CSV table of C-alpha atoms and ligand atoms in Angstrom, one decimal:
chain,number,residue,atom,x,y,z
A,1,MET,CA,-2.2,-32.7,-7.7
A,2,GLY,CA,-1.5,-31.8,-4.1
A,3,LEU,CA,0.0,-28.5,-3.2
A,4,LEU,CA,3.7,-28.1,-2.9
A,5,ILE,CA,4.3,-26.9,0.7
A,6,GLU,CA,7.9,-25.9,1.3
A,7,LYS,CA,9.4,-26.0,4.7
A,8,ASN,CA,11.7,-23.5,6.4
A,9,VAL,CA,11.7,-20.8,3.7
A,10,SER,CA,13.5,-17.5,4.1
A,11,LEU,CA,11.1,-14.7,3.8
A,12,ALA,CA,13.8,-12.1,3.0
A,13,GLU,CA,13.5,-13.1,-0.7
A,14,HIS,CA,9.7,-12.7,-0.6
A,15,THR,CA,9.7,-9.1,0.6
A,16,THR,CA,10.9,-5.9,-1.0
A,17,LEU,CA,12.6,-4.8,2.2
A,18,LYS,CA,14.8,-7.9,1.7
A,19,VAL,CA,15.0,-8.9,5.4
A,20,GLY,CA,13.2,-11.3,7.6
A,21,GLY,CA,13.6,-14.8,9.0
A,22,ALA,CA,12.1,-18.1,7.8
A,23,ALA,CA,8.6,-19.2,7.6
A,24,ASP,CA,7.9,-22.7,9.0
A,25,TYR,CA,5.9,-23.4,5.8
A,26,LEU,CA,5.3,-21.5,2.5
A,27,VAL,CA,2.9,-22.3,-0.3
A,28,GLU,CA,2.1,-20.6,-3.6
A,29,VAL,CA,-1.6,-20.7,-4.6
A,30,ARG,CA,-2.9,-19.9,-8.1
A,31,THR,CA,-6.6,-20.7,-7.7
A,32,VAL,CA,-9.3,-20.3,-5.0
A,33,GLU,CA,-9.3,-24.1,-4.6
A,34,GLU,CA,-5.6,-24.1,-3.9
A,35,LEU,CA,-6.0,-21.3,-1.5
A,36,VAL,CA,-8.7,-23.3,0.4
A,37,GLU,CA,-6.4,-26.3,0.4
A,38,GLY,CA,-3.6,-24.0,1.9
A,39,LEU,CA,-6.1,-22.7,4.5
A,40,ARG,CA,-7.0,-26.3,5.5
A,41,PHE,CA,-3.3,-27.1,6.0
A,42,ALA,CA,-2.9,-23.9,8.1
A,43,GLN,CA,-5.6,-25.1,10.4
A,44,GLN,CA,-3.2,-27.9,11.6
A,45,THR,CA,-0.6,-25.2,12.6
A,46,ALA,CA,-0.7,-23.2,15.7
A,47,THR,CA,-1.1,-19.8,14.0
A,48,LEU,CA,-3.3,-18.1,11.5
A,49,PRO,CA,-1.8,-18.2,8.0
A,50,LEU,CA,0.0,-15.1,6.8
A,51,ILE,CA,-1.2,-14.2,3.3
A,52,ILE,CA,1.3,-12.3,1.2
A,53,GLY,CA,1.3,-10.8,-2.3
A,54,SER,CA,4.5,-9.2,-3.6
A,55,GLY,CA,5.7,-8.6,-0.1
A,56,SER,CA,6.1,-4.9,-1.0
A,57,ASN,CA,4.5,-3.5,2.2
A,58,ILE,CA,5.6,-5.8,5.0
A,59,LEU,CA,8.5,-5.9,7.4
A,60,VAL,CA,9.1,-9.5,8.6
A,61,SER,CA,11.0,-9.9,11.8
A,62,ASP,CA,14.2,-11.8,12.1
A,63,ALA,CA,12.3,-14.5,13.9
A,64,GLY,CA,10.3,-15.2,10.8
A,65,TYR,CA,6.8,-16.7,10.8
A,66,HIS,CA,5.8,-19.7,12.9
A,67,GLY,CA,3.1,-21.0,10.7
A,68,LEU,CA,2.1,-21.1,7.0
A,69,VAL,CA,2.8,-18.3,4.6
A,70,ILE,CA,0.5,-18.3,1.6
A,71,LYS,CA,1.7,-16.5,-1.4
A,72,ASN,CA,-1.5,-15.4,-3.2
A,73,LEU,CA,-1.0,-15.7,-6.9
A,74,ILE,CA,-4.6,-16.1,-7.9
A,75,THR,CA,-5.0,-14.9,-11.4
A,76,GLY,CA,-7.8,-13.8,-13.7
A,77,VAL,CA,-9.0,-10.4,-15.2
A,78,ILE,CA,-12.6,-10.0,-16.3
A,79,TYR,CA,-14.1,-6.9,-17.8
A,80,ASP,CA,-17.8,-6.4,-17.8
A,81,THR,CA,-18.3,-3.6,-20.4
A,82,SER,CA,-22.1,-4.0,-20.9
A,83,ASP,CA,-23.0,-0.7,-19.3
A,84,GLN,CA,-22.8,2.4,-21.5
A,85,ASP,CA,-20.7,4.5,-19.1
A,86,LYS,CA,-19.2,2.1,-16.5
A,87,VAL,CA,-16.9,-0.9,-16.7
A,88,LEU,CA,-16.8,-3.5,-13.9
A,89,LEU,CA,-13.3,-5.0,-13.7
A,90,THR,CA,-12.8,-8.1,-11.5
A,91,CYS,CA,-9.3,-9.3,-10.8
A,92,GLY,CA,-7.7,-12.2,-9.0
A,93,ALA,CA,-5.9,-11.1,-5.9
A,94,GLY,CA,-2.5,-12.2,-7.2
A,95,GLU,CA,-2.6,-10.1,-10.3
A,96,GLN,CA,0.0,-7.2,-10.2
A,97,LEU,CA,-1.8,-3.9,-9.7
A,98,ASP,CA,0.4,-2.1,-12.2
A,99,THR,CA,0.0,-4.7,-15.0
A,100,VAL,CA,-3.8,-4.4,-14.5
A,101,ILE,CA,-3.6,-0.5,-14.7
A,102,ALA,CA,-1.6,-0.6,-17.8
A,103,ASP,CA,-4.2,-2.7,-19.5
A,104,THR,CA,-7.1,-0.5,-18.3
A,105,VAL,CA,-5.6,2.7,-19.7
A,106,ALA,CA,-4.6,0.9,-23.0
A,107,ARG,CA,-8.4,0.2,-23.3
A,108,GLY,CA,-9.1,3.9,-22.6
A,109,TYR,CA,-10.8,3.3,-19.3
A,110,TRP,CA,-10.6,5.8,-16.3
A,111,GLY,CA,-10.2,5.2,-12.6
A,112,LEU,CA,-6.9,3.5,-11.7
A,113,GLU,CA,-4.4,5.6,-13.7
A,114,ASN,CA,-3.3,7.8,-10.7
A,115,LEU,CA,-2.2,4.6,-8.9
A,116,SER,CA,0.3,3.7,-11.6
A,117,ALA,CA,3.7,2.2,-10.8
A,118,ILE,CA,2.8,1.2,-7.2
A,119,PRO,CA,4.4,-2.2,-6.6
A,120,GLY,CA,2.1,-4.9,-5.2
A,121,THR,CA,-0.9,-7.1,-6.0
A,122,ILE,CA,-4.6,-6.5,-6.4
A,123,GLY,CA,-5.3,-8.4,-3.3
A,124,ALA,CA,-3.4,-5.9,-1.1
A,125,THR,CA,-5.3,-2.9,-2.4
A,126,PRO,CA,-8.5,-3.2,-0.3
A,127,ILE,CA,-6.5,-4.2,2.8
A,128,GLN,CA,-4.3,-1.1,2.8
A,129,ASN,CA,-6.8,1.1,0.9
A,130,VAL,CA,-3.9,1.8,-1.4
A,131,GLY,CA,-3.8,5.4,-2.6
A,132,ALA,CA,-1.7,7.9,-4.4
A,133,TYR,CA,-2.1,11.3,-6.2
A,134,GLY,CA,-5.5,12.0,-4.9
A,135,VAL,CA,-7.1,8.6,-5.5
A,136,GLU,CA,-7.7,5.8,-3.0
A,137,VAL,CA,-9.0,2.4,-4.2
A,138,SER,CA,-12.0,2.8,-1.7
A,139,SER,CA,-13.5,5.2,-4.3
A,140,LEU,CA,-13.4,2.5,-7.0
A,141,ILE,CA,-13.9,-0.8,-5.3
A,142,THR,CA,-17.5,-2.2,-5.5
A,143,SER,CA,-16.8,-5.5,-3.9
A,144,VAL,CA,-14.1,-7.8,-2.4
A,145,GLU,CA,-14.4,-11.6,-2.4
A,146,ALA,CA,-12.6,-13.4,0.4
A,147,VAL,CA,-12.4,-16.8,2.2
A,148,GLN,CA,-12.5,-17.1,6.0
A,149,ALA,CA,-9.5,-19.1,7.3
A,150,ASP,CA,-11.3,-21.0,10.1
A,151,THR,CA,-14.7,-21.7,8.5
A,152,LEU,CA,-13.7,-21.6,4.8
A,153,GLU,CA,-16.8,-19.5,4.3
A,154,VAL,CA,-16.8,-17.5,1.0
A,155,LYS,CA,-18.2,-13.9,1.2
A,156,LYS,CA,-18.5,-11.0,-1.1
A,157,PHE,CA,-17.9,-7.8,1.0
A,158,THR,CA,-19.6,-4.6,-0.2
A,159,ASN,CA,-17.6,-1.4,-0.2
A,160,ALA,CA,-19.3,-0.3,3.1
A,161,GLU,CA,-18.4,-3.7,4.7
A,162,CYS,CA,-14.8,-3.1,3.9
A,163,GLN,CA,-14.8,-0.1,6.4
A,164,PHE,CA,-12.2,1.8,4.4
A,165,GLY,CA,-10.1,4.5,6.1
A,166,TYR,CA,-6.8,6.1,5.4
A,167,ARG,CA,-4.5,3.1,4.7
A,168,ASP,CA,-7.0,1.1,6.7
A,169,SER,CA,-9.9,-1.3,6.3
A,170,PHE,CA,-11.8,-4.1,8.0
A,171,PHE,CA,-9.2,-6.5,6.7
A,172,LYS,CA,-6.6,-5.0,9.1
A,173,THR,CA,-8.8,-5.7,12.2
A,174,PRO,CA,-8.4,-8.9,14.3
A,175,LEU,CA,-11.6,-10.3,12.7
A,176,GLY,CA,-10.7,-9.1,9.2
A,177,LYS,CA,-7.2,-10.7,9.3
A,178,LYS,CA,-9.0,-14.1,9.2
A,179,TRP,CA,-10.2,-13.4,5.6
A,180,ALA,CA,-8.0,-14.1,2.6
A,181,VAL,CA,-8.9,-11.9,-0.4
A,182,THR,CA,-9.5,-13.8,-3.6
A,183,LYS,CA,-11.0,-11.2,-6.0
A,184,VAL,CA,-11.6,-7.5,-6.2
A,185,THR,CA,-14.1,-5.7,-8.4
A,186,PHE,CA,-13.4,-2.1,-9.4
A,187,ASN,CA,-15.8,0.4,-11.0
A,188,LEU,CA,-14.1,2.1,-13.9
A,189,SER,CA,-15.4,4.7,-16.2
A,190,LYS,CA,-15.6,4.9,-20.0
A,191,LYS,CA,-16.2,8.6,-19.8
A,192,ILE,CA,-13.3,11.1,-19.5
A,193,SER,CA,-12.8,11.7,-15.8
A,194,PRO,CA,-9.3,12.9,-14.9
A,195,GLN,CA,-8.5,13.4,-11.2
A,196,LEU,CA,-5.9,16.1,-11.2
A,197,GLU,CA,-6.4,17.9,-7.9
A,198,TYR,CA,-3.2,16.6,-6.3
A,199,LYS,CA,-0.5,19.2,-6.3
A,200,ASP,CA,1.9,17.3,-8.5
A,201,LEU,CA,-0.7,16.7,-11.2
A,202,ILE,CA,-2.4,20.1,-11.4
A,203,SER,CA,-0.3,21.3,-14.4
A,204,LEU,CA,-1.9,18.5,-16.5
A,205,LYS,CA,-5.2,20.4,-16.3
A,206,GLU,CA,-4.0,22.5,-19.1
A,207,ILE,CA,-3.8,19.6,-21.5
A,208,LYS,CA,-6.9,19.4,-23.7
A,209,ASN,CA,-8.5,16.0,-24.4
A,210,ILE,CA,-6.1,14.3,-21.9
A,211,SER,CA,-6.2,10.5,-21.8
A,212,SER,CA,-5.9,8.2,-18.9
A,213,MET,CA,-2.7,6.9,-20.5
A,214,GLN,CA,-1.1,10.4,-20.4
A,215,ILE,CA,-1.9,10.7,-16.7
A,216,ARG,CA,-0.4,7.2,-16.1
A,217,ASN,CA,2.7,8.3,-17.9
A,218,GLU,CA,3.0,11.5,-15.8
A,219,VAL,CA,2.5,9.6,-12.6
A,220,ILE,CA,5.2,7.1,-13.6
A,221,ASN,CA,7.5,10.0,-14.4
A,222,ILE,CA,6.9,11.7,-11.0
A,223,ARG,CA,7.3,8.5,-9.1
A,224,SER,CA,10.6,7.6,-10.8
A,225,LYS,CA,12.0,10.8,-9.3
A,226,LYS,CA,10.6,10.2,-5.8
A,227,PHE,CA,11.0,6.5,-5.3
A,228,PRO,CA,14.1,4.3,-5.4
A,229,ASP,CA,14.1,1.3,-7.8
A,230,TRP,CA,12.9,-1.5,-5.6
A,231,HIS,CA,14.6,-4.0,-7.8
A,232,ARG,CA,17.9,-2.6,-6.7
A,233,VAL,CA,17.4,-1.4,-3.1
A,234,GLY,CA,15.2,-2.7,-0.2
A,235,THR,CA,12.2,-0.5,0.2
A,236,ALA,CA,8.5,-0.6,0.9
A,237,GLY,CA,7.4,2.8,-0.3
A,238,SER,CA,6.2,5.2,2.4
A,239,PHE,CA,7.3,3.6,5.7
A,240,PHE,CA,5.1,5.7,8.0
A,241,LYS,CA,1.5,7.0,7.7
A,242,ASN,CA,1.0,10.7,7.4
A,243,PRO,CA,-0.3,11.6,10.9
A,244,ILE,CA,-3.8,12.9,11.4
A,245,ILE,CA,-3.8,15.5,14.2
A,246,LYS,CA,-6.3,17.9,15.7
A,247,ASN,CA,-6.7,21.2,13.8
A,248,GLU,CA,-5.6,23.2,16.9
A,249,VAL,CA,-2.4,21.2,17.1
A,250,TYR,CA,-1.8,21.8,13.4
A,251,GLU,CA,-2.3,25.5,13.9
A,252,LYS,CA,0.2,25.6,16.8
A,253,LEU,CA,2.8,23.8,14.7
A,254,LYS,CA,2.2,26.3,11.9
A,255,VAL,CA,3.3,29.1,14.2
A,256,GLU,CA,6.8,27.6,14.2
A,257,TRP,CA,6.8,26.1,10.7
A,258,PRO,CA,4.4,28.2,8.6
A,259,ASP,CA,5.0,26.1,5.4
A,260,LEU,CA,4.1,22.8,7.1
A,261,PRO,CA,1.8,21.1,4.5
A,262,GLY,CA,-1.6,19.8,5.9
A,263,TYR,CA,-4.8,18.6,4.2
A,264,PRO,CA,-8.2,18.5,5.8
A,265,ALA,CA,-8.9,14.9,7.1
A,266,SER,CA,-12.2,15.7,8.7
A,267,GLU,CA,-13.9,18.8,10.1
A,268,THR,CA,-11.7,18.7,13.2
A,269,GLU,CA,-8.5,17.0,11.9
A,270,THR,CA,-5.6,17.7,9.5
A,271,LYS,CA,-3.4,15.2,7.8
A,272,VAL,CA,0.2,16.4,8.0
A,273,ALA,CA,2.9,15.7,5.4
A,274,LEU,CA,5.3,13.7,7.4
A,275,GLY,CA,7.8,13.7,4.5
A,276,TRP,CA,8.1,17.4,5.0
A,277,VAL,CA,8.5,17.1,8.8
A,278,LEU,CA,11.2,14.4,8.4
A,279,ASP,CA,12.9,16.6,5.8
A,280,LYS,CA,12.5,20.2,7.1
A,281,VAL,CA,11.9,19.8,10.8
A,282,CYS,CA,14.0,16.8,11.7
A,283,ASN,CA,16.6,17.2,9.0
A,284,LEU,CA,16.6,13.4,8.4
A,285,LYS,CA,16.2,13.3,4.6
A,286,GLY,CA,19.1,11.1,3.4
A,287,PHE,CA,20.0,10.2,7.0
A,288,CYS,CA,21.5,6.7,7.3
A,289,ARG,CA,22.4,4.3,10.2
A,290,ASP,CA,23.4,0.7,10.0
A,291,GLY,CA,22.6,0.5,6.3
A,292,VAL,CA,19.1,1.9,6.7
A,293,CYS,CA,18.3,5.4,5.3
A,294,LEU,CA,15.5,7.8,4.7
A,295,TYR,CA,15.6,8.2,0.9
A,296,GLU,CA,17.4,11.3,-0.3
A,297,GLN,CA,14.5,12.2,-2.8
A,298,GLN,CA,11.6,11.5,-0.4
A,299,ALA,CA,12.1,11.4,3.3
A,300,LEU,CA,9.0,9.3,4.0
A,301,VAL,CA,10.5,6.4,2.0
A,302,LEU,CA,12.8,4.1,4.0
A,303,VAL,CA,15.5,2.3,2.0
A,304,ASN,CA,17.5,-0.7,3.1
A,305,ILE,CA,20.9,-0.3,1.4
A,306,GLY,CA,22.9,-2.7,3.5
A,307,SER,CA,21.1,-4.2,6.5
A,308,GLN,CA,20.6,-7.9,6.6
A,309,SER,CA,18.4,-7.7,9.6
A,310,ALA,CA,14.9,-6.5,10.4
A,311,GLU,CA,16.2,-5.5,13.8
A,312,ALA,CA,18.3,-2.7,12.3
A,313,ILE,CA,15.2,-1.4,10.5
A,314,ILE,CA,13.1,-1.5,13.6
A,315,LYS,CA,15.8,0.3,15.6
A,316,PHE,CA,15.9,2.9,12.9
A,317,GLU,CA,12.1,3.2,12.8
A,318,ASN,CA,12.0,3.7,16.6
A,319,PHE,CA,14.7,6.4,16.3
A,320,VAL,CA,12.6,8.2,13.7
A,321,ILE,CA,9.5,7.9,15.8
A,322,ASP,CA,11.3,9.4,18.8
A,323,GLU,CA,12.8,12.3,16.7
A,324,VAL,CA,9.4,13.3,15.3
A,325,ASN,CA,7.9,13.1,18.8
A,326,LYS,CA,10.7,15.2,20.4
A,327,LYS,CA,10.5,17.9,17.7
A,328,THR,CA,6.7,18.1,17.2
A,329,GLY,CA,5.0,16.1,19.9
A,330,ILE,CA,3.3,14.0,17.1
A,331,ALA,CA,3.1,10.3,17.6
A,332,ILE,CA,3.6,8.6,14.2
A,333,GLU,CA,2.8,5.1,13.1
A,334,PRO,CA,4.3,2.8,10.5
A,335,GLU,CA,2.4,2.4,7.2
A,336,VAL,CA,4.3,-0.9,6.5
A,337,LEU,CA,2.8,-3.9,8.2
A,338,HIS,CA,4.9,-5.6,10.8
A,339,VAL,CA,5.0,-9.4,10.9
B,401,LIG,N1,8.0,16.6,1.2
B,401,LIG,C1,9.1,17.3,1.5
B,401,LIG,N2,10.3,16.5,1.7
B,401,LIG,C2,10.3,15.2,1.5
B,401,LIG,C3,9.1,14.5,1.2
B,401,LIG,C4,8.0,15.2,1.0
B,401,LIG,O1,9.2,18.5,1.7
B,401,LIG,O2,11.4,14.6,1.7
B,401,LIG,C5,6.7,17.4,1.0
B,401,LIG,C6,6.3,17.4,-0.5
B,401,LIG,O3,6.9,18.5,-1.1
B,401,LIG,C7,4.8,17.6,-0.4
B,401,LIG,C8,4.5,16.8,0.9
B,401,LIG,O4,5.7,16.7,1.6
B,401,LIG,O5,4.5,18.9,-0.2
B,401,LIG,C9,3.9,15.5,0.6
B,401,LIG,O6,4.8,14.7,-0.2
B,401,LIG,P1,4.3,13.7,-1.4
B,401,LIG,O7,3.4,14.5,-2.3
B,401,LIG,O8,5.5,13.1,-2.0
B,401,LIG,O9,3.4,12.6,-0.7
B,401,LIG,P2,3.5,11.8,0.7
B,401,LIG,O10,2.4,12.4,1.6
B,401,LIG,O11,4.9,11.8,1.2
B,401,LIG,C10,1.7,10.1,0.0
B,401,LIG,C11,1.5,8.6,0.1
B,401,LIG,C12,2.3,7.8,-1.0
B,401,LIG,C13,1.8,8.4,-2.3
B,401,LIG,C14,2.0,9.9,-2.4
B,401,LIG,C15,1.4,10.5,-3.6
B,401,LIG,C16,1.2,8.0,2.5
B,401,LIG,C17,1.8,7.3,3.7
B,401,LIG,N3,2.0,8.1,1.4
B,401,LIG,O12,3.1,10.3,0.3
B,401,LIG,O13,1.9,6.4,-0.9
B,401,LIG,O14,2.4,7.8,-3.4
B,401,LIG,O15,1.3,10.5,-1.2
B,401,LIG,O16,0.1,10.6,-3.5
B,401,LIG,O17,0.1,8.4,2.5
B,401,LIG,C18,2.7,4.4,0.2
B,401,LIG,O18,1.7,4.4,0.8
B,401,LIG,O19,3.6,3.5,0.3
B,401,LIG,C19,3.0,5.5,-0.8
B,401,LIG,C20,4.1,5.6,-1.4
């Protein structure tokens, strides 16, 4: 059966920020073969196809997308448990990350539990190098399978080939954007291996014989207090990246704001908690304009409570960028991908 390619589809319903114009075409794909068929169709359009998952980390402009949007719903979850200590978990790109995590902890495996309750699909995890509570997927991914949009070549990328960085990877580069992720393989552990160094989780170190399920439950609990319910309000989690600045610049800022949280990013650089800056330095926690706000429980999270347009969000974004720059001299960047 041929693919059902819809025309002129509003993307607002396909993103969690709930704004954005129409795509010329949209297709949902559930298998690699369907994806390839979609990529073939896209070759007849003027632009590269836009591959989306749950749309939980993108801001689509009011102009929409002139080309084909492919909603990646490729399924499949395979566990290779043959090793004594390790488990190799291979998932289709369209699987929901949190559903997969729930299953891994129910089986008693370790690795993904700190990433619980993050909205989004498996396919997005290597692109953004999704991370939370001291764990980034780059420490777990062994390979990523993808198809090249122009040549339809299929390739398995090793971890090194993914070129992971903080919320960054090869798949965000101009060349990398041509690859559509189909499968991701994670290296999980059968052995107890809690990762509890992140400030919010340190108290769990006191629990004897802790399970990955207990960590998952605590992460869900913490997140429920810091993040809005994305079923009710428009949001895409952290809207900006935590800026990475030179150690000297950080030390200078500490003179004025001694409590400014910072974490070593390299020998010479510090990653600064932008949520703290927006809250304590810029006083923008809970600030709203034109139906767009910085969330009252976590200033790094932008919420769309009433705007119908991407323009209002972009205006708000630029206002925040300017405020941070004026107060601290730091140039911040969005974490959410702009389309
Ligand atoms: N803080 C404030 N006020 C605020 C927000 C934060 O003072 O309004 C302070 C916190 O008290 C803490 C520090 O800032 O000392 C950092 O805050 P938090 O632990 O909440 O983490 P974050 O740096 O704001 C990052 C990720 C999140 C991830 C959390 C937990 C980025 C851009 N964001 O947020 O990822 O869930 O750590 O690990 O790196 C996402 O990428 O969409 C995302 C939600």
